[in-house]
Amino acid sequence: MTPRTVTGVSDPLNNAHVLITGATGFVGQAVLEKLLSTYPTTRISLLVRPRGALTAQMRVDKLLRKPVFSAWRERVGDDGVATAAGRVTVLAGDLGDVPALPGDIDVVIHSASSVSFDMPIDDAFRDNVGGPVSLYTALLESGSDPHVVHVSTCYVAGLRKGVAEERSLDHGVDRTEEMTRALAARAEVEAASRRPEVLGKLLEKARSVHRRAGAQAVAQAAEEAREAWVTERLQDAGRTRAQSLGWPDVYTFTKALGERVAEELWGAEHRLSVVRPTIIESSLSHPYPGWIDGFKVADPLIAAYGRGMLPEFPALADTILDVIPVDHVVNAILAAAAAPSAVGEPRYYQVASGIRNPLRFGRMVSMIREYFSAHPLLDDEGSTVQVPNWTFPNGPAVERSLRRRELAVDLADRAVGRLPANDRTRGWISAVFKAKRDLGTLRKFTDLYKPYTQTEVVFDDANTRALHETVPPERRESHGFDVTAIDWDYYMMEVHVPKVPGLMRSRSRRGSSGGATKRALPQRTDVLAVFDLHGTVAAASLIEHYVWVELAAKGSGQALRELGGMVANSGTYLQAEWRDRGDFIRSFMRRYEGVNEAALRDIIARKVTPSLRARVLAEATERIAEHRAAGHRTVLVTGQIDVFVEPLSDMFDVIVAGEMEKDSDGRWTGHLATSPLVDEARATWLTRYARDSGVDLAGSYAYGDTYSDRPWLEVVGHPNVVNPDSSLYRYAKEKRWPVHSWTTTAEGRFSPVLRSLTGSGRR
């Protein structure tokens, strides 16, 4: 490729045709921005995969509106952006299906890859080994003869100590054999996951946890557990195979084999440069200080440390955490692309800071601790988070401590799950939930990042240093990549850490004093507000209804004898409730065999109604009133029998309840006329009712209190849990559903609202 001159500056990238893969990724975005903002005559082709309803062109249009391009857009204006769009060609496809490539490509910057340390082995090989095979095969077929810059990582050096040089990797791994085995692994693990001895255990566990939510919830949980089992074993297969061959994880293993693909398919007879960055983080200066796109390698550790989630970590204080700003990497990539390169003689450039400007892990932690001490984050209650002071114990000590804490938290989780649901136990569940979350974070980081925080390898950068010297002195400020110029205190404390994604939200968070934050309801007539009865609208149970009826109908003497029989059967009722809410209702309602329905209605109307209304929760009546004021259709759906809920009929627009089977004399047989409308049956009814009534479920609301309510709560767009049992509370925390504590039944507080509801005459 002959150098071209634009505005007096000789650079082979001027007027060149550059193909970029991975343009939507972190490095790819920065490369594209630099070419657009600095090389106005360069033509650019982007290989971009369509995603869902978004075409490749739509994704690029959206990409150009991202923050990385903001300074460039502001500088060139709308006309300049339109002009630039004219020199950008979008090629729809991906590395698994590379389309026909142009025949006049001068430079290829291959930055596309999957950057995850714990990918399933087949996915990692498909992306990081199979992808380069497809790309270089397509290049050979295109007739183009470009200089290829293959972006890799320094950590392809593997598990070693000492200096890793800038040269081809020395290993004898057969990439074709490894690829074949890796792609076959999923079929093998999928088959194993369906064996009765595996699937049976997963199903048994799903039943023990999700039985009350219904058979479909159990089936869904079992299948999700099977898929997780498959993923975990494929991740373990990748990690184990990588470590058995000398790499810390499947990412570095497959990136090393990806380099071998580039060498064999392209570098042997064409021009090839391999650029190996270390840990790429936010920009030092271009396009602006602190630009970053998503969490990078060090950021989860920084964020978790600032939130107090990592009390200790198995790192070596003297380990070099080799960080490099993304703009340095981009400048090195473009310099490598512009540098002379001989056919069949690949060049290797390691963009690293460890030899000439090392940032040791202990020093970085001290800086971050100083930063968060001066700018503390807030926890969920709005209190200042105290960051830990790491002592850097040895790895086995941290592992033993972590395992002890995991066992203790698991024991506490099982214990609190068996306690009655109330504000105190829900507070304990929240504490256990947070502890499990924090321990899970620590476990994940310990497993994934230990090779990088305990490494004793440093990366030679002699070639990269020499490459920097080829940049004309007048261009080094904007195009250079001299790592000795990086001031780590300034970079970490003033540039990088303040821009770590999510930290600004944590810093500005304010705690709430009780329950979920209440927001004004939108005015709509096409949505529902669906309420459960027991524990949600009324602090009354099926058993309490029975007691009220017995006392009203038979007097205290006979009622006490009847209650004695009920207590004797309480074990049976509890077992039925644990198995299935519908079983409990069927079992309990057998006690009403022989009851005259007409007489029962009269007793409830005259004597039971005051007891039920006295147990209606004030917060529930207020919420129902708010929904009705917003035009929402209020619905009470309950497994209770219709006769018992008639006292609340004026509070709702629609009431759906159970019915009892009657004999020819109007007496109850003790059997239900229809199956109880609970868990999945309620979800089915709600879906059909919404369809038939033209209701938007995505905009609708639902309120329930037990785990058996989960299926129908998930049907609506705004699920809410009220005074939840332990299982539902834990699930709501995971899903970030609003949790309400409704407990007030004092007549003086709720009676005005209740009177306004019951006096409206609406059904």
GROMACS .gro file of C-alpha atoms in nm, residues 25-31 33 66-70 281-294 296 326-327 330 491 495-496 499:
model
   35
   25GLY     CA    1  -1.765  -0.319   2.071
   26PHE     CA    2  -1.564  -0.105   2.311
   27VAL     CA    3  -1.239  -0.092   2.110
   28GLY     CA    4  -1.418  -0.098   1.774
   29GLN     CA    5  -1.625   0.209   1.860
   30ALA     CA    6  -1.312   0.399   1.957
   31VAL     CA    7  -1.130   0.296   1.637
   33GLU     CA    8  -1.448   0.739   1.601
   66LYS     CA    9  -2.347   0.713   2.120
   67PRO     CA   10  -2.138   0.931   2.355
   68VAL     CA   11  -1.807   0.828   2.200
   69PHE     CA   12  -1.903   1.024   1.887
   70SER     CA   13  -2.049   1.328   2.069
  281GLU     CA   14  -1.006   0.075   3.052
  282SER     CA   15  -1.149   0.425   2.999
  283SER     CA   16  -0.985   0.685   2.778
  284LEU     CA   17  -0.718   0.915   2.914
  285SER     CA   18  -0.798   1.206   2.683
  286HIS     CA   19  -0.969   1.111   2.354
  287PRO     CA   20  -1.255   1.141   2.267
  288TYR     CA   21  -1.280   1.286   2.618
  289PRO     CA   22  -1.130   1.187   2.956
  290GLY     CA   23  -1.309   0.893   3.115
  291TRP     CA   24  -1.506   0.770   2.813
  292ILE     CA   25  -1.602   0.408   2.862
  293ASP     CA   26  -1.872   0.181   2.728
  294GLY     CA   27  -1.996  -0.069   2.985
  296LYS     CA   28  -1.458  -0.359   3.173
  326VAL     CA   29  -0.845   0.271   2.542
  327ASP     CA   30  -0.719   0.574   2.345
  330VAL     CA   31  -0.656   0.280   1.945
  491TYR     CA   32  -0.598   0.866   3.585
  495VAL     CA   33  -1.056   1.018   3.523
  496HIS     CA   34  -1.147   0.651   3.552
  499LYS     CA   35  -1.687   0.730   3.534
   0.00000   0.00000   0.00000
